[in-house]
Short mmCIF file of C-alpha atoms in Angstrom, two decimals:
data_model
loop_
_atom_site.label_atom_id
_atom_site.label_comp_id
_atom_site.label_asym_id
_atom_site.label_seq_id
_atom_site.Cartn_x
_atom_site.Cartn_y
_atom_site.Cartn_z
CA UNK A 1 0.40 -0.22 -0.28
CA UNK A 2 2.82 2.52 0.89
CA UNK A 3 4.87 3.65 -2.07
CA UNK A 4 8.47 2.77 -1.32
CA UNK A 5 11.75 5.36 -1.02
CA UNK A 6 14.26 3.61 -1.17
CA UNK A 7 17.89 6.24 0.67
CA UNK A 8 20.28 2.85 1.28
CA UNK A 9 23.20 3.83 -0.69
CA UNK A 10 22.41 6.82 -0.72
CA UNK A 11 23.96 10.05 1.61
CA UNK A 12 21.59 12.91 -0.06
CA UNK A 13 22.19 16.35 0.68
CA UNK A 14 18.99 18.45 2.78
CA UNK A 15 18.18 19.63 -0.56
CA UNK A 16 18.38 16.89 -1.87
CA UNK A 17 15.88 15.22 0.71
CA UNK A 18 13.59 17.81 1.15
CA UNK A 19 13.01 16.83 -3.29
CA UNK A 20 12.25 13.68 -1.98
CA UNK A 21 10.18 14.01 1.58
CA UNK A 22 6.41 13.21 0.40
CA UNK A 23 3.97 16.22 0.76
CA UNK A 24 0.52 15.78 -0.06
CA UNK A 25 -1.17 17.65 -2.93
CA UNK A 26 -2.36 20.76 -1.45
CA UNK A 27 -1.43 24.50 -2.75
CA UNK A 28 -2.85 26.90 0.26
CA UNK A 29 -1.90 30.13 -2.57
CA UNK A 30 -4.25 28.76 -5.05
CA UNK A 31 -6.95 28.84 -2.21
CA UNK A 32 -5.99 32.61 -1.92
CA UNK A 33 -8.14 34.42 -4.38
CA UNK A 34 -11.38 32.26 -3.57
CA UNK A 35 -10.68 33.13 0.50
CA UNK A 36 -10.04 36.71 -0.50
CA UNK A 37 -13.85 36.76 -1.65
CA UNK A 38 -15.39 35.40 0.84
CA UNK A 39 -13.40 37.48 3.66
CA UNK A 40 -14.70 40.62 1.63
CA UNK A 41 -18.25 39.55 1.46
CA UNK A 42 -18.13 39.50 5.63
CA UNK A 43 -16.40 42.72 5.47
CA UNK A 44 -19.12 44.05 3.77
CA UNK A 45 -22.21 42.10 4.47
CA UNK A 46 -21.01 40.90 8.11
CA UNK A 47 -23.48 38.53 9.48
CA UNK A 48 -25.56 38.16 6.59
CA UNK A 49 -22.06 36.37 4.32
CA UNK A 50 -21.51 34.53 7.06
CA UNK A 51 -25.40 33.28 7.14
CA UNK A 52 -24.98 32.71 2.59
CA UNK A 53 -21.73 30.61 3.00
CA UNK A 54 -23.37 28.26 5.85
CA UNK A 55 -25.72 28.09 3.61
CA UNK A 56 -23.36 27.44 0.52
CA UNK A 57 -20.52 25.46 2.45
CA UNK A 58 -22.51 24.16 5.41
CA UNK A 59 -25.67 22.90 4.05
CA UNK A 60 -28.49 25.18 6.65
CA UNK A 61 -28.80 27.91 7.30
CA UNK A 62 -27.76 29.10 11.17
CA UNK A 63 -30.91 30.76 12.96
CA UNK A 64 -27.84 33.89 13.78
CA UNK A 65 -24.38 33.36 13.80
CA UNK A 66 -24.18 34.03 17.53
CA UNK A 67 -24.96 31.43 19.25
CA UNK A 68 -27.51 32.05 22.08
CA UNK A 69 -26.13 31.53 26.10
CA UNK A 70 -29.11 29.12 26.83
CA UNK A 71 -27.87 26.88 24.05
CA UNK A 72 -24.35 27.21 25.66
CA UNK A 73 -26.13 26.23 28.68
CA UNK A 74 -28.46 23.34 27.32
CA UNK A 75 -25.52 21.78 25.90
CA UNK A 76 -23.22 21.83 28.93
CA UNK A 77 -26.04 19.94 30.97
CA UNK A 78 -26.74 17.36 27.74
CA UNK A 79 -22.45 16.24 28.00
CA UNK A 80 -23.12 12.75 28.98
CA UNK A 81 -21.10 12.07 31.85
CA UNK A 82 -17.99 9.95 30.73
CA UNK A 83 -17.31 12.95 27.76
CA UNK A 84 -17.13 15.05 30.37
CA UNK A 85 -15.39 13.44 32.82
CA UNK A 86 -13.05 12.94 29.42
CA UNK A 87 -12.79 16.23 29.37
CA UNK A 88 -12.05 17.53 32.56
CA UNK A 89 -9.18 15.36 33.09
CA UNK A 90 -7.61 16.38 29.53
CA UNK A 91 -8.62 20.15 30.71
CA UNK A 92 -6.08 19.49 33.96
CA UNK A 93 -3.39 18.08 32.03
CA UNK A 94 -3.30 20.52 28.84
CA UNK A 95 -3.67 23.68 32.17
CA UNK A 96 -0.62 21.93 34.09
CA UNK A 97 1.46 21.62 30.78
CA UNK A 98 0.60 25.07 29.51
CA UNK A 99 1.55 26.67 32.80
CA UNK A 100 5.05 25.43 32.14
CA UNK A 101 5.27 27.23 28.79
CA UNK A 102 5.05 30.46 30.65
CA UNK A 103 8.19 32.59 30.81
CA UNK A 104 8.99 34.40 34.46
CA UNK A 105 9.96 38.24 33.84
CA UNK A 106 13.31 38.08 34.24
CA UNK A 107 15.24 41.58 34.93
CA UNK A 108 19.30 41.74 33.70
CA UNK A 109 21.22 44.92 35.74
CA UNK A 110 24.00 46.29 33.28
CA UNK A 111 25.55 48.27 35.66
CA UNK A 112 24.34 50.70 38.31
CA UNK A 113 21.30 52.60 37.09
CA UNK A 114 21.07 50.56 34.16
CA UNK A 115 18.32 47.99 34.02
CA UNK A 116 16.66 46.02 31.44
CA UNK A 117 13.53 44.14 32.37
CA UNK A 118 11.60 41.37 30.21
CA UNK A 119 8.13 40.55 30.66
CA UNK A 120 5.69 38.08 28.36
CA UNK A 121 2.48 40.22 27.64
CA UNK A 122 -0.70 38.89 26.41
CA UNK A 123 -3.10 39.84 23.70
CA UNK A 124 -5.62 40.62 24.78
CA UNK A 125 -8.28 39.24 22.95
CA UNK A 126 -8.27 36.01 20.53
CA UNK A 127 -10.81 34.38 18.56
CA UNK A 128 -10.28 30.17 18.34
CA UNK A 129 -11.66 28.12 14.90
CA UNK A 130 -13.04 24.16 15.77
CA UNK A 131 -13.24 22.72 12.67
CA UNK A 132 -16.08 20.13 12.07
CA UNK A 133 -16.04 18.90 8.87
CA UNK A 134 -15.67 15.59 9.10
CA UNK A 135 -14.95 14.95 12.69
CA UNK A 136 -16.25 16.33 15.81
CA UNK A 137 -12.92 17.96 18.00
CA UNK A 138 -13.93 18.88 21.41
CA UNK A 139 -10.34 18.05 22.11
CA UNK A 140 -9.45 21.15 20.06
CA UNK A 141 -11.45 23.19 21.96
CA UNK A 142 -9.60 22.73 24.71
CA UNK A 143 -6.03 22.74 23.25
CA UNK A 144 -7.16 26.19 22.08
CA UNK A 145 -8.52 27.87 24.82
CA UNK A 146 -6.34 26.36 27.97
CA UNK A 147 -3.30 28.35 26.69
CA UNK A 148 -4.75 31.50 26.18
CA UNK A 149 -6.57 31.76 29.52
CA UNK A 150 -3.71 29.69 31.47
CA UNK A 151 -1.29 32.98 29.26
CA UNK A 152 -3.54 35.70 30.59
CA UNK A 153 -5.85 36.66 27.51
CA UNK A 154 -8.72 38.65 29.32
CA UNK A 155 -11.07 38.05 25.93
CA UNK A 156 -11.84 34.87 23.98
CA UNK A 157 -13.82 34.12 21.50
CA UNK A 158 -14.52 30.56 19.32
CA UNK A 159 -15.89 29.95 15.91
CA UNK A 160 -17.00 26.18 15.09
CA UNK A 161 -19.74 25.56 11.78
CA UNK A 162 -22.70 25.03 11.29
CA UNK A 163 -24.36 21.45 11.23
CA UNK A 164 -27.20 20.41 9.45
CA UNK A 165 -27.94 17.58 11.72
CA UNK A 166 -28.08 19.98 14.66
CA UNK A 167 -30.58 22.24 12.20
CA UNK A 168 -27.53 25.27 12.43
CA UNK A 169 -26.43 24.64 15.74
CA UNK A 170 -22.35 24.32 16.05
CA UNK A 171 -22.63 20.47 17.48
CA UNK A 172 -23.68 20.34 21.19
CA UNK A 173 -20.51 18.50 21.67
CA UNK A 174 -17.83 21.91 20.92
CA UNK A 175 -21.17 24.19 22.51
CA UNK A 176 -21.03 22.03 25.85
CA UNK A 177 -16.91 21.52 26.48
CA UNK A 178 -17.03 25.68 25.30
CA UNK A 179 -19.27 26.23 28.73
CA UNK A 180 -17.50 24.43 30.09
CA UNK A 181 -14.03 26.08 29.98
CA UNK A 182 -16.35 29.51 30.58
CA UNK A 183 -16.12 30.72 26.88
CA UNK A 184 -19.51 33.00 26.62
CA UNK A 185 -18.26 33.63 23.28
CA UNK A 186 -19.43 31.46 20.28
CA UNK A 187 -19.93 31.55 16.57
CA UNK A 188 -21.53 29.83 14.29
CA UNK A 189 -19.44 30.17 11.64
CA UNK A 190 -16.73 28.27 9.39
CA UNK A 191 -13.66 28.39 7.03
CA UNK A 192 -12.34 31.83 5.48
CA UNK A 193 -15.66 33.84 6.81
CA UNK A 194 -15.15 32.49 10.31
CA UNK A 195 -11.00 33.74 9.99
CA UNK A 196 -12.10 36.89 8.12
CA UNK A 197 -15.14 37.43 10.83
CA UNK A 198 -12.16 37.18 13.45
CA UNK A 199 -10.06 39.22 12.13
CA UNK A 200 -12.55 42.64 10.88
CA UNK A 201 -15.51 42.12 13.59
CA UNK A 202 -18.76 41.93 12.63
CA UNK A 203 -20.34 45.14 14.09
CA UNK A 204 -23.85 44.28 14.27
CA UNK A 205 -23.05 40.42 16.29
CA UNK A 206 -21.29 42.39 18.06
CA UNK A 207 -17.87 40.24 17.61
CA UNK A 208 -14.95 42.81 17.91
CA UNK A 209 -11.55 41.95 16.45
CA UNK A 210 -8.89 39.77 17.44
CA UNK A 211 -5.40 39.97 17.38
CA UNK A 212 -4.89 36.94 17.09
CA UNK A 213 -6.32 33.82 15.45
CA UNK A 214 -5.28 30.32 16.09
CA UNK A 215 -6.69 26.16 15.65
CA UNK A 216 -6.78 23.93 12.65
CA UNK A 217 -8.90 24.09 9.54
CA UNK A 218 -9.16 23.06 5.53
CA UNK A 219 -7.34 24.31 2.68
CA UNK A 220 -9.41 27.41 2.92
CA UNK A 221 -8.88 28.40 6.30
CA UNK A 222 -4.82 28.14 5.40
CA UNK A 223 -5.90 30.44 2.84
CA UNK A 224 -7.54 32.73 4.71
CA UNK A 225 -5.06 32.88 7.72
CA UNK A 226 -2.42 34.17 5.17
CA UNK A 227 -4.78 37.43 3.99
CA UNK A 228 -5.47 38.62 7.56
CA UNK A 229 -1.56 37.99 9.16
CA UNK A 230 -1.74 42.42 8.15
CA UNK A 231 -4.46 43.09 10.70
CA UNK A 232 -4.15 39.89 13.45
CA UNK A 233 -1.58 37.35 13.93
CA UNK A 234 -1.69 33.54 13.73
CA UNK A 235 -0.72 30.29 14.84
CA UNK A 236 0.30 28.41 11.33
CA UNK A 237 -1.66 27.74 8.27
CA UNK A 238 -2.32 24.76 9.86
CA UNK A 239 -3.36 21.82 6.67
CA UNK A 240 -4.04 17.84 6.56
CA UNK A 241 -2.30 15.81 9.71
CA UNK A 242 0.62 14.13 9.09
CA UNK A 243 3.00 11.25 10.95
CA UNK A 244 6.47 10.26 10.68
CA UNK A 245 7.45 6.89 12.32
CA UNK A 246 11.37 6.01 12.86
CA UNK A 247 11.55 2.69 14.14
CA UNK A 248 13.83 -0.27 14.01
CA UNK A 249 13.35 -3.88 14.03
CA UNK A 250 12.72 -3.89 17.74
CA UNK A 251 9.66 -2.11 17.48
CA UNK A 252 6.05 -4.35 17.46
CA UNK A 253 4.68 -3.73 13.37
CA UNK A 254 1.10 -3.71 14.17
CA UNK A 255 2.02 -0.99 16.64
CA UNK A 256 3.60 0.98 13.94
CA UNK A 257 0.56 0.15 11.63
CA UNK A 258 -1.93 1.37 14.03
CA UNK A 259 -0.48 4.27 14.54
CA UNK A 260 -0.34 5.16 10.90
CA UNK A 261 -3.41 4.12 10.57
CA UNK A 262 -4.74 6.15 13.53
CA UNK A 263 -4.03 9.46 11.26
CA UNK A 264 -4.69 8.58 8.00
CA UNK A 265 -8.30 8.21 9.74
CA UNK A 266 -8.56 12.27 9.51
CA UNK A 267 -8.22 12.66 5.73
CA UNK A 268 -7.50 11.15 2.34
CA UNK A 269 -4.62 13.76 1.89
CA UNK A 270 -3.26 13.19 5.59
CA UNK A 271 0.23 11.66 5.53
CA UNK A 272 1.26 8.46 7.06
CA UNK A 273 5.27 7.78 6.46
CA UNK A 274 7.36 5.25 7.81
CA UNK A 275 11.35 5.39 7.71
CA UNK A 276 13.37 2.22 8.83
CA UNK A 277 16.87 0.70 8.25
CA UNK A 278 15.06 -2.82 9.07
CA UNK A 279 13.64 -4.07 5.06
CA UNK A 280 12.34 -7.01 7.25
CA UNK A 281 9.71 -4.74 9.56
CA UNK A 282 8.79 -3.26 6.94
CA UNK A 283 7.43 -5.96 5.33
CA UNK A 284 5.79 -7.04 8.68
CA UNK A 285 4.20 -3.51 9.30
CA UNK A 286 2.70 -3.69 5.24
CA UNK A 287 1.59 -7.21 6.18
CA UNK A 288 -0.42 -5.43 9.23
CA UNK A 289 -1.09 -2.00 7.36
CA UNK A 290 -3.53 -4.12 4.97
CA UNK A 291 -5.15 -5.78 8.11
CA UNK A 292 -6.06 -2.51 9.95
CA UNK A 293 -6.80 -0.50 7.06
CA UNK A 294 -9.96 -3.66 5.73
CA UNK A 295 -10.96 -3.89 9.53
CA UNK A 296 -10.86 0.17 10.32
CA UNK A 297 -14.26 1.99 10.19
CA UNK A 298 -13.29 4.95 8.08
CA UNK A 299 -11.58 2.52 5.69
CA UNK A 300 -12.03 3.83 2.28
CA UNK A 301 -10.14 7.42 3.71
CA UNK A 302 -7.66 5.85 5.24
CA UNK A 303 -6.92 3.98 2.24
CA UNK A 304 -6.63 6.58 0.17
CA UNK A 305 -4.40 8.48 2.45
CA UNK A 306 -2.39 5.58 3.01
CA UNK A 307 -2.30 5.39 -1.57
CA UNK A 308 -2.02 8.60 -1.63
CA UNK A 309 1.72 10.75 -3.01
CA UNK A 310 2.21 12.19 0.47
CA UNK A 311 2.45 8.81 2.20
CA UNK A 312 5.44 6.57 2.18
CA UNK A 313 7.72 3.52 3.65
CA UNK A 314 11.58 5.50 3.11
CA UNK A 315 14.51 3.02 4.00
CA UNK A 316 17.81 3.97 4.69
CA UNK A 317 20.42 2.69 5.94
CA UNK A 318 21.07 3.50 9.71
CA UNK A 319 19.18 5.68 12.47
CA UNK A 320 21.44 8.76 11.19
CA UNK A 321 19.88 8.55 8.17
CA UNK A 322 16.50 7.98 9.42
CA UNK A 323 16.99 11.43 11.74
CA UNK A 324 18.38 13.65 8.35
CA UNK A 325 15.19 12.30 6.72
CA UNK A 326 12.68 13.18 9.53
CA UNK A 327 14.76 16.54 9.61
CA UNK A 328 13.76 16.94 6.15
CA UNK A 329 10.02 15.95 6.51
CA UNK A 330 9.58 18.60 9.35
CA UNK A 331 6.77 16.20 10.79
CA UNK A 332 3.93 17.42 12.89
CA UNK A 333 4.02 14.11 14.43
CA UNK A 334 7.29 12.12 14.72
CA UNK A 335 7.44 8.77 16.54
CA UNK A 336 10.65 7.15 17.67
CA UNK A 337 10.37 3.43 18.52
CA UNK A 338 13.70 2.14 18.77
CA UNK A 339 16.55 0.58 20.70
CA UNK A 340 18.09 3.60 21.52
CA UNK A 341 15.61 6.38 21.85
CA UNK A 342 17.35 8.95 23.44
CA UNK A 343 19.72 8.44 20.51
CA UNK A 344 17.76 9.55 17.95
CA UNK A 345 16.05 12.12 19.81
CA UNK A 346 19.49 13.99 20.02
CA UNK A 347 19.82 14.12 16.12
CA UNK A 348 15.93 14.85 15.76
CA UNK A 349 15.58 18.91 14.97
CA UNK A 350 12.72 19.86 13.85
CA UNK A 351 9.03 18.05 14.94
CA UNK A 352 5.98 19.57 15.98
CA UNK A 353 5.63 16.88 19.32
CA UNK A 354 7.58 14.26 19.53
CA UNK A 355 6.27 10.43 20.80
CA UNK A 356 9.15 8.03 22.38
CA UNK A 357 8.75 4.58 22.80
CA UNK A 358 6.04 2.23 22.35
CA UNK A 359 3.66 3.30 24.62
CA UNK A 360 3.64 7.04 23.75
CA UNK A 361 1.41 6.66 20.58
CA UNK A 362 1.08 9.90 18.79
CA UNK A 363 -3.17 9.36 20.09
CA UNK A 364 -2.00 9.70 23.77
CA UNK A 365 -1.67 13.12 22.25
CA UNK A 366 -4.68 14.47 20.10
CA UNK A 367 -6.30 13.82 23.63
CA UNK A 368 -4.64 13.09 27.11
CA UNK A 369 -0.80 13.55 27.43
CA UNK A 370 -1.20 17.14 28.09
CA UNK A 371 0.84 18.18 25.86
CA UNK A 372 -1.04 20.30 22.56
CA UNK A 373 -2.19 18.86 19.38
CA UNK A 374 -2.30 22.35 17.50
CA UNK A 375 0.95 21.67 15.15
CA UNK A 376 2.83 22.98 12.78
CA UNK A 377 1.66 20.65 9.16
CA UNK A 378 3.04 20.37 6.76
CA UNK A 379 6.77 20.56 7.16
CA UNK A 380 6.40 24.15 9.02
CA UNK A 381 7.84 22.20 11.92
CA UNK A 382 10.99 23.36 10.07
CA UNK A 383 10.42 26.98 10.80
CA UNK A 384 7.53 26.82 13.40
CA UNK A 385 5.77 25.68 16.69
CA UNK A 386 3.23 24.49 17.79
CA UNK A 387 0.49 25.64 19.67
CA UNK A 388 1.43 26.88 23.52
CA UNK A 389 0.61 29.40 26.21
CA UNK A 390 3.53 31.64 24.30
CA UNK A 391 1.82 31.39 20.75
CA UNK A 392 -0.65 34.52 22.93
CA UNK A 393 2.05 36.27 24.74
CA UNK A 394 4.63 38.94 23.28
CA UNK A 395 7.92 39.20 24.46
CA UNK A 396 7.99 42.94 25.66
CA UNK A 397 11.81 44.80 26.97
CA UNK A 398 11.67 47.19 29.65
CA UNK A 399 14.25 49.96 29.78
CA UNK A 400 14.92 52.01 33.11
CA UNK A 401 18.01 53.67 32.59
CA UNK A 402 19.23 56.24 35.45
CA UNK A 403 20.75 59.76 34.63
CA UNK A 404 24.03 58.51 35.52
CA UNK A 405 23.68 55.17 33.76
CA UNK A 406 22.97 57.02 30.50
CA UNK A 407 25.87 59.13 30.88
CA UNK A 408 28.28 56.41 30.93
CA UNK A 409 26.97 54.94 27.35
CA UNK A 410 26.41 58.43 26.28
CA UNK A 411 29.51 57.82 24.45
CA UNK A 412 29.17 54.71 22.97
CA UNK A 413 25.42 56.56 21.13
CA UNK A 414 27.45 59.31 19.86
CA UNK A 415 29.63 57.09 18.18
CA UNK A 416 27.23 55.07 16.37
CA UNK A 417 24.66 57.34 15.31
CA UNK A 418 27.99 59.61 14.18
CA UNK A 419 28.77 56.40 12.70
CA UNK A 420 25.39 55.67 10.49
CA UNK A 421 24.54 59.27 9.72
CA UNK A 422 21.74 59.86 11.97
CA UNK A 423 23.27 62.93 14.68
CA UNK A 424 19.96 63.60 15.73
CA UNK A 425 20.12 60.41 17.50
CA UNK A 426 23.37 61.58 19.45
CA UNK A 427 21.54 64.97 19.97
CA UNK A 428 18.79 63.03 21.55
CA UNK A 429 21.57 62.01 24.77
CA UNK A 430 23.44 64.89 24.79
CA UNK A 431 20.37 67.40 25.12
CA UNK A 432 20.00 65.47 28.02
CA UNK A 433 23.43 66.83 29.72
CA UNK A 434 24.03 70.47 28.98
CA UNK A 435 27.79 71.55 29.31
#
């Protein structure tokens, strides 16, 4: 099922590896014009545009975009006990891990009277997006909301697409978990329109513009994030999910196959990649993969993902080469199932989240590990990080110098400002010290 990329006997350069890594045939830039048109429609027509877009894209026209408080309360009351208990435990774990991501303020004393303070200031308002296509994602509510709350964001708005199955309301589990987290500003809107509404606001429904938009979505959501970056911050242009497993002959082939299937279940464009130095393990995984794909509920979707150009079995000479390939791929999810986990882990530079050992599957991180599952996809882990409390924080430097401290560095400022032909810079200092 998985196509084979055989790197044995070769040592490609970084550029060569980048050319070899499998990728889904998606192009965010191709969706930019459509996303821009949808956003412009929202800017011009507000709620009417959002309702029209729900009817067009989601197959249902909501009674209104803003979710009433009574609906949120009813959804909270209607949460199944086992879902409520699971959500509460996940919230507790994600909150604990997120609190560790908040840097402590630092004070640096460079000389007497010369102090630089480093502080981390939260944005005041954010818009969090929870997709609603092939599945329902209450876990994504938790993964978006909790880090924002931990960071100290004062105003949180949440959006999820209207569901035809529920008469134009958002999925009640999404609404219930949002209410469980104390979120009162919730909107039934999806896709590029929702991102545009967050960025520019919709006055008629009381939706004020946000300073940052986070959350996964389809290619149009990713394109919309690119469009609005000039007016609001984003987390990343999240696209189809991916998993890369590095395994040697000590790995359990059924575990590996199960983990590949678990991510292929998300989307036909999901990437499932196995990198191994053991042809024997590769053969056993292929055998177990066939059985698991045939038996799983979403078999057709999984098979299309596994058969796609974005998925592959990569044969390498050794685990050093496996790590090189993984760093070029920049996986959203990286699993390491080898004898010496730490030796391979030490070679990894680029990954959204890393799952080490046979009993740390990606599914653990999707739900209950305490880590965040909103991660960079499509190779963006080569330069971006996953969602965390830090996503909602901005580092700011506070400069405190007294008269004597400024006097001591005045010659430095004068010399550099003269060299740069910006004499007024130096004069702003000397003006404070008349002779």
